[in-house]
Amino acid sequence: MSELDFDELNFDLNFNKMGNGLVPAIAQDHESGEVLMLAFMNEEAWRVTRETGLATYYSRTRKTLWTKGKTSGNVQKVREIRVDCDDDSVLLKVEQVGGAACHTGRYSCFYKKLNGNEIEIMGDPVFDPAEVYKK
Amino acid sequence: MSELDFDELNFDLNFNKMGNGLVPAIAQDHESGEVLMLAFMNEEAWRVTRETGLATYYSRTRKTLWTKGKTSGNVQKVREIRVDCDDDSVLLKVEQVGGAACHTGRYSCFYKKLNGNEIEIMGDPVFDPAEVYKK
């Protein structure tokens, strides 16, 4: 049992706000503070995340539950869960296994920096997606 | 003219992904790295944010553009803009004027920490909302 395993919460997340049963969830490196990615959770993803201690989201394109890192091995171990003032957003402080959250092989998904009118790519991939995802 | 004033971008954010013309935007303290809040932008909010250098969102409840801090004075000066791998999420690194992003008067909106099945309130308000918002 993970220390983050709690099934009877004393409050409810507001899954109705977005109109599609989802809430946005931010994953942040629990040590560096870097924001790694943003994804969405439905009620099941929220429960599975708490029960397993592994960040689990809802894929809007594949319409399925998605435990981050299931394919790549780069899972996110949840160290702390925060909820915002309106109970409609989640912040996960995670240990990012493998040192990369992004499917491009980079540490953070937010690697595109606006520089004037241009996009500047920040950070090199730490793994080769073609190898990891066997594309 | 702000250094973040650029009107002809060489790429487009994907405002179609969510189906309602919005993208989620995270505001992060540019110095401490703390995640302050999550809100949404429509295309106009995205443009105004870049043109003014002040974080501007779209209020889903009020259905209007919303320059954060317009009422409270606690504006967010945008120091850096990041976009994620799929061009469907924005990360603003901001200077949070007044030391509080949350309408409850707290530094961060993510002040509710899950502790077992309980919510633990983290951080005291730095201003009195009743005073600031004249409720």
Tab-separated table of C-alpha atoms in Angstrom:
chain	number	residue	atom	x	y	z
A	1	MET	CA	0.000	0.000	0.000
A	2	SER	CA	1.363	3.342	-1.013
A	3	GLU	CA	1.217	6.167	1.478
A	4	LEU	CA	-0.836	7.933	-1.192
A	5	ASP	CA	-3.434	5.168	-1.160
A	6	PHE	CA	-6.626	6.718	0.149
A	7	ASP	CA	-9.962	5.797	-1.258
A	8	GLU	CA	-12.409	7.732	0.877
A	9	LEU	CA	-11.724	11.402	0.384
A	10	ASN	CA	-13.380	14.055	2.472
A	11	PHE	CA	-13.961	16.226	-0.582
A	12	ASP	CA	-14.803	15.941	-4.280
A	13	LEU	CA	-12.975	17.222	-7.303
A	14	ASN	CA	-15.241	19.176	-9.632
A	15	PHE	CA	-15.379	17.014	-12.757
A	16	ASN	CA	-18.334	19.010	-14.105
A	17	LYS	CA	-16.582	22.342	-14.686
A	18	MET	CA	-15.117	21.455	-18.079
A	19	GLY	CA	-18.295	19.803	-19.296
A	20	ASN	CA	-16.535	16.610	-20.352
A	21	GLY	CA	-15.872	14.937	-17.003
A	22	LEU	CA	-12.201	15.902	-16.972
A	23	VAL	CA	-9.934	18.056	-14.843
A	24	PRO	CA	-6.522	19.330	-15.926
A	25	ALA	CA	-3.561	17.867	-14.050
A	26	ILE	CA	-0.063	19.324	-13.947
A	27	ALA	CA	2.971	17.123	-13.301
A	28	GLN	CA	5.852	18.951	-11.628
A	29	ASP	CA	9.237	17.510	-10.698
A	30	HIS	CA	9.095	17.262	-6.898
A	31	GLU	CA	12.764	18.181	-6.589
A	32	SER	CA	13.632	20.670	-9.341
A	33	GLY	CA	10.181	22.276	-9.449
A	34	GLU	CA	10.203	22.115	-13.247
A	35	VAL	CA	6.786	21.704	-14.840
A	36	LEU	CA	6.964	18.479	-16.835
A	37	MET	CA	3.605	18.196	-18.576
A	38	LEU	CA	-0.089	18.925	-18.487
A	39	ALA	CA	-2.699	16.255	-19.069
A	40	PHE	CA	-6.277	15.502	-18.056
A	41	MET	CA	-7.879	13.122	-15.583
A	42	ASN	CA	-11.338	11.649	-15.447
A	43	GLU	CA	-12.692	10.309	-12.177
A	44	GLU	CA	-11.159	6.875	-12.749
A	45	ALA	CA	-7.716	8.306	-13.552
A	46	TRP	CA	-7.912	10.342	-10.347
A	47	ARG	CA	-8.770	7.211	-8.334
A	48	VAL	CA	-6.113	5.033	-9.999
A	49	THR	CA	-3.469	7.723	-9.470
A	50	ARG	CA	-4.258	7.786	-5.751
A	51	GLU	CA	-4.492	4.008	-5.436
A	52	THR	CA	-1.327	3.141	-7.330
A	53	GLY	CA	0.833	6.190	-6.610
A	54	LEU	CA	1.587	6.360	-10.346
A	55	ALA	CA	0.384	9.356	-12.337
A	56	THR	CA	-2.503	8.171	-14.490
A	57	TYR	CA	-4.339	10.349	-16.947
A	58	TYR	CA	-7.159	10.138	-19.461
A	59	SER	CA	-6.070	10.307	-23.080
A	60	ARG	CA	-8.477	12.529	-24.994
A	61	THR	CA	-7.249	11.290	-28.364
A	62	ARG	CA	-7.225	7.565	-27.521
A	63	LYS	CA	-10.184	7.838	-25.132
A	64	THR	CA	-8.588	5.507	-22.621
A	65	LEU	CA	-6.936	5.567	-19.231
A	66	TRP	CA	-3.225	6.119	-19.594
A	67	THR	CA	-0.659	5.382	-16.945
A	68	LYS	CA	2.168	7.697	-17.923
A	69	GLY	CA	5.322	5.731	-18.781
A	70	LYS	CA	3.575	2.402	-19.277
A	71	THR	CA	5.200	2.071	-22.721
A	72	SER	CA	8.437	3.970	-22.214
A	73	GLY	CA	9.063	2.897	-18.618
A	74	ASN	CA	9.238	6.551	-17.640
A	75	VAL	CA	6.531	6.417	-14.994
A	76	GLN	CA	5.815	9.266	-12.599
A	77	LYS	CA	5.880	8.319	-8.921
A	78	VAL	CA	3.522	10.635	-7.103
A	79	ARG	CA	5.146	12.279	-4.081
A	80	GLU	CA	2.484	14.829	-3.282
A	81	ILE	CA	-0.957	15.788	-4.526
A	82	ARG	CA	-2.279	19.327	-4.467
A	83	VAL	CA	-5.730	20.577	-5.428
A	84	ASP	CA	-6.539	24.176	-6.254
A	85	CYS	CA	-8.922	26.645	-4.620
A	86	ASP	CA	-11.832	25.723	-6.903
A	87	ASP	CA	-11.280	21.946	-6.675
A	88	ASP	CA	-11.069	21.814	-10.463
A	89	SER	CA	-7.323	21.421	-11.093
A	90	VAL	CA	-4.725	18.981	-9.793
A	91	LEU	CA	-1.000	19.422	-9.238
A	92	LEU	CA	1.082	16.260	-8.924
A	93	LYS	CA	4.568	16.568	-7.507
A	94	VAL	CA	6.312	13.580	-9.012
A	95	GLU	CA	9.550	11.687	-9.275
A	96	GLN	CA	10.042	11.373	-13.014
A	97	VAL	CA	11.618	7.953	-13.630
A	98	GLY	CA	14.039	7.892	-16.567
A	99	GLY	CA	14.565	11.646	-16.456
A	100	ALA	CA	12.142	12.397	-19.282
A	101	ALA	CA	8.419	13.117	-19.278
A	102	CYS	CA	8.005	13.981	-22.946
A	103	HIS	CA	7.322	11.507	-25.747
A	104	THR	CA	10.016	13.361	-27.727
A	105	GLY	CA	12.522	12.097	-25.171
A	106	ARG	CA	12.921	15.423	-23.399
A	107	TYR	CA	12.816	16.078	-19.645
A	108	SER	CA	9.815	18.427	-19.919
A	109	CYS	CA	7.076	18.696	-22.539
A	110	PHE	CA	7.393	22.495	-22.276
A	111	TYR	CA	10.613	22.644	-24.295
A	112	LYS	CA	9.397	25.252	-26.792
A	113	LYS	CA	10.324	28.738	-25.656
A	114	LEU	CA	8.863	31.815	-27.323
A	115	ASN	CA	11.698	34.061	-28.381
A	116	GLY	CA	10.234	37.051	-30.198
A	117	ASN	CA	8.163	35.473	-32.961
A	118	GLU	CA	10.245	32.339	-33.033
A	119	ILE	CA	10.139	29.054	-31.203
A	120	GLU	CA	13.431	28.161	-29.586
A	121	ILE	CA	13.898	24.501	-28.696
A	122	MET	CA	15.237	24.080	-25.165
A	123	GLY	CA	16.912	20.907	-23.969
A	124	ASP	CA	18.067	17.839	-25.826
A	125	PRO	CA	16.267	14.497	-25.747
A	126	VAL	CA	17.573	12.142	-23.079
A	127	PHE	CA	16.254	9.128	-24.948
A	128	ASP	CA	15.545	8.228	-28.558
A	129	PRO	CA	11.771	7.982	-29.075
A	130	ALA	CA	12.194	5.755	-32.130
A	131	GLU	CA	14.010	3.249	-29.968
A	132	VAL	CA	11.779	3.502	-26.897
A	133	TYR	CA	8.427	3.419	-28.684
A	134	LYS	CA	9.637	1.053	-31.437
A	135	LYS	CA	8.193	3.304	-34.096
B	1	MET	CA	6.764	47.796	-26.292
B	2	SER	CA	7.381	44.791	-24.131
B	3	GLU	CA	10.078	42.401	-25.153
B	4	LEU	CA	7.291	39.813	-25.189
B	5	ASP	CA	5.378	41.803	-27.775
B	6	PHE	CA	5.307	39.714	-30.923
B	7	ASP	CA	2.288	39.552	-33.129
B	8	GLU	CA	3.385	37.350	-35.998
B	9	LEU	CA	4.241	33.979	-34.616
B	10	ASN	CA	5.861	31.328	-36.708
B	11	PHE	CA	3.569	28.669	-35.277
B	12	ASP	CA	-0.016	28.215	-34.093
B	13	LEU	CA	-1.353	27.021	-30.785
B	14	ASN	CA	-3.909	24.260	-31.175
B	15	PHE	CA	-7.134	25.858	-29.957
B	16	ASN	CA	-9.196	23.014	-31.446
B	17	LYS	CA	-8.011	20.182	-29.210
B	18	MET	CA	-10.370	20.895	-26.314
B	19	GLY	CA	-13.345	21.518	-28.582
B	20	ASN	CA	-14.174	24.873	-26.986
B	21	GLY	CA	-11.456	27.108	-28.428
B	22	LEU	CA	-9.419	27.111	-25.230
B	23	VAL	CA	-5.988	25.911	-24.140
B	24	PRO	CA	-4.930	25.396	-20.527
B	25	ALA	CA	-2.293	27.797	-19.239
B	26	ILE	CA	-0.143	27.296	-16.160
B	27	ALA	CA	1.314	30.238	-14.264
B	28	GLN	CA	4.565	29.448	-12.477
B	29	ASP	CA	6.618	31.812	-10.304
B	30	HIS	CA	9.670	32.555	-12.471
B	31	GLU	CA	11.962	32.608	-9.440
B	32	SER	CA	10.678	30.070	-6.903
B	33	GLY	CA	9.312	27.660	-9.513
B	34	GLU	CA	6.098	27.272	-7.520
B	35	VAL	CA	3.001	26.586	-9.598
B	36	LEU	CA	0.615	29.451	-8.856
B	37	MET	CA	-2.532	28.625	-10.800
B	38	LEU	CA	-4.080	27.035	-13.841
B	39	ALA	CA	-6.497	28.862	-16.106
B	40	PHE	CA	-7.565	28.824	-19.751
B	41	MET	CA	-6.850	31.041	-22.732
B	42	ASN	CA	-8.783	31.619	-25.909
B	43	GLU	CA	-7.025	33.028	-28.960
B	44	GLU	CA	-7.617	36.620	-27.845
B	45	ALA	CA	-6.273	35.993	-24.328
B	46	TRP	CA	-3.166	34.454	-25.907
B	47	ARG	CA	-2.680	37.505	-28.108
B	48	VAL	CA	-3.321	40.025	-25.319
B	49	THR	CA	-0.930	38.198	-22.997
B	50	ARG	CA	1.818	38.470	-25.601
B	51	GLU	CA	1.031	42.068	-26.496
B	52	THR	CA	0.760	43.436	-22.965
B	53	GLY	CA	3.167	41.140	-21.098
B	54	LEU	CA	0.436	40.640	-18.468
B	55	ALA	CA	-1.068	37.181	-18.030
B	56	THR	CA	-4.566	37.294	-19.480
B	57	TYR	CA	-6.980	34.391	-19.424
B	58	TYR	CA	-10.511	33.548	-20.500
B	59	SER	CA	-12.979	33.153	-17.662
B	60	ARG	CA	-15.188	30.142	-18.369
B	61	THR	CA	-17.734	31.158	-15.739
B	62	ARG	CA	-17.923	34.842	-16.685
B	63	LYS	CA	-17.292	34.203	-20.403
B	64	THR	CA	-14.990	37.190	-20.698
B	65	LEU	CA	-11.328	38.010	-21.074
B	66	TRP	CA	-9.712	38.347	-17.697
B	67	THR	CA	-6.421	40.081	-17.034
B	68	LYS	CA	-5.288	38.437	-13.830
B	69	GLY	CA	-4.973	40.978	-11.013
B	70	LYS	CA	-7.069	43.661	-12.687
B	71	THR	CA	-9.254	43.902	-9.563
B	72	SER	CA	-6.782	42.973	-6.843
B	73	GLY	CA	-3.743	44.665	-8.369
B	74	ASN	CA	-1.918	41.342	-8.210
B	75	VAL	CA	-1.042	41.161	-11.876
B	76	GLN	CA	1.326	38.592	-13.353
B	77	LYS	CA	4.204	40.038	-15.359
B	78	VAL	CA	5.161	37.481	-17.963
B	79	ARG	CA	8.896	36.737	-17.947
B	80	GLU	CA	8.905	33.733	-20.250
B	81	ILE	CA	6.424	31.793	-22.349
B	82	ARG	CA	6.727	28.078	-22.993
B	83	VAL	CA	4.559	25.872	-25.202
B	84	ASP	CA	4.375	22.113	-24.944
B	85	CYS	CA	5.207	19.378	-27.454
B	86	ASP	CA	1.658	19.223	-28.842
B	87	ASP	CA	1.169	23.007	-29.022
B	88	ASP	CA	-1.929	22.652	-26.878
B	89	SER	CA	-0.746	23.877	-23.449
B	90	VAL	CA	0.993	27.037	-22.307
B	91	LEU	CA	3.365	27.625	-19.401
B	92	LEU	CA	3.851	31.216	-18.268
B	93	LYS	CA	6.804	32.001	-16.042
B	94	VAL	CA	5.640	35.087	-14.207
B	95	GLU	CA	6.519	37.662	-11.620
B	96	GLN	CA	3.540	37.574	-9.272
B	97	VAL	CA	2.944	41.141	-8.138
B	98	GLY	CA	1.658	41.423	-4.564
B	99	GLY	CA	2.912	37.965	-3.656
B	100	ALA	CA	-0.431	36.226	-4.098
B	101	ALA	CA	-2.061	34.608	-7.119
B	102	CYS	CA	-5.122	33.152	-5.410
B	103	HIS	CA	-8.426	34.959	-4.876
B	104	THR	CA	-8.324	33.581	-1.312
B	105	GLY	CA	-5.273	35.778	-0.740
B	106	ARG	CA	-2.769	32.932	-0.855
B	107	TYR	CA	0.486	32.810	-2.824
B	108	SER	CA	-0.608	29.775	-4.854
B	109	CYS	CA	-4.057	28.460	-5.737
B	110	PHE	CA	-2.740	24.945	-5.065
B	111	TYR	CA	-2.836	25.316	-1.295
B	112	LYS	CA	-4.868	22.160	-0.633
B	113	LYS	CA	-2.607	19.206	0.030
B	114	LEU	CA	-3.943	15.674	0.102
B	115	ASN	CA	-2.882	14.077	3.354
B	116	GLY	CA	-4.359	10.596	3.523
B	117	ASN	CA	-8.076	11.179	2.994
B	118	GLU	CA	-7.923	14.696	4.337
B	119	ILE	CA	-7.258	18.075	2.827
B	120	GLU	CA	-4.542	19.989	4.611
B	121	ILE	CA	-4.469	23.740	4.046
B	122	MET	CA	-0.965	24.966	3.227
B	123	GLY	CA	0.057	28.591	3.575
B	124	ASP	CA	-1.711	31.555	5.073
B	125	PRO	CA	-3.338	34.332	3.060
B	126	VAL	CA	-1.058	37.298	2.412
B	127	PHE	CA	-4.020	39.583	1.862
B	128	ASP	CA	-7.619	39.760	3.048
B	129	PRO	CA	-9.927	38.979	0.101
B	130	ALA	CA	-12.847	40.796	1.774
B	131	GLU	CA	-10.769	43.950	1.811
B	132	VAL	CA	-9.216	43.603	-1.647
B	133	TYR	CA	-12.346	42.578	-3.529
B	134	LYS	CA	-14.650	44.782	-1.402
B	135	LYS	CA	-17.048	41.881	-0.946
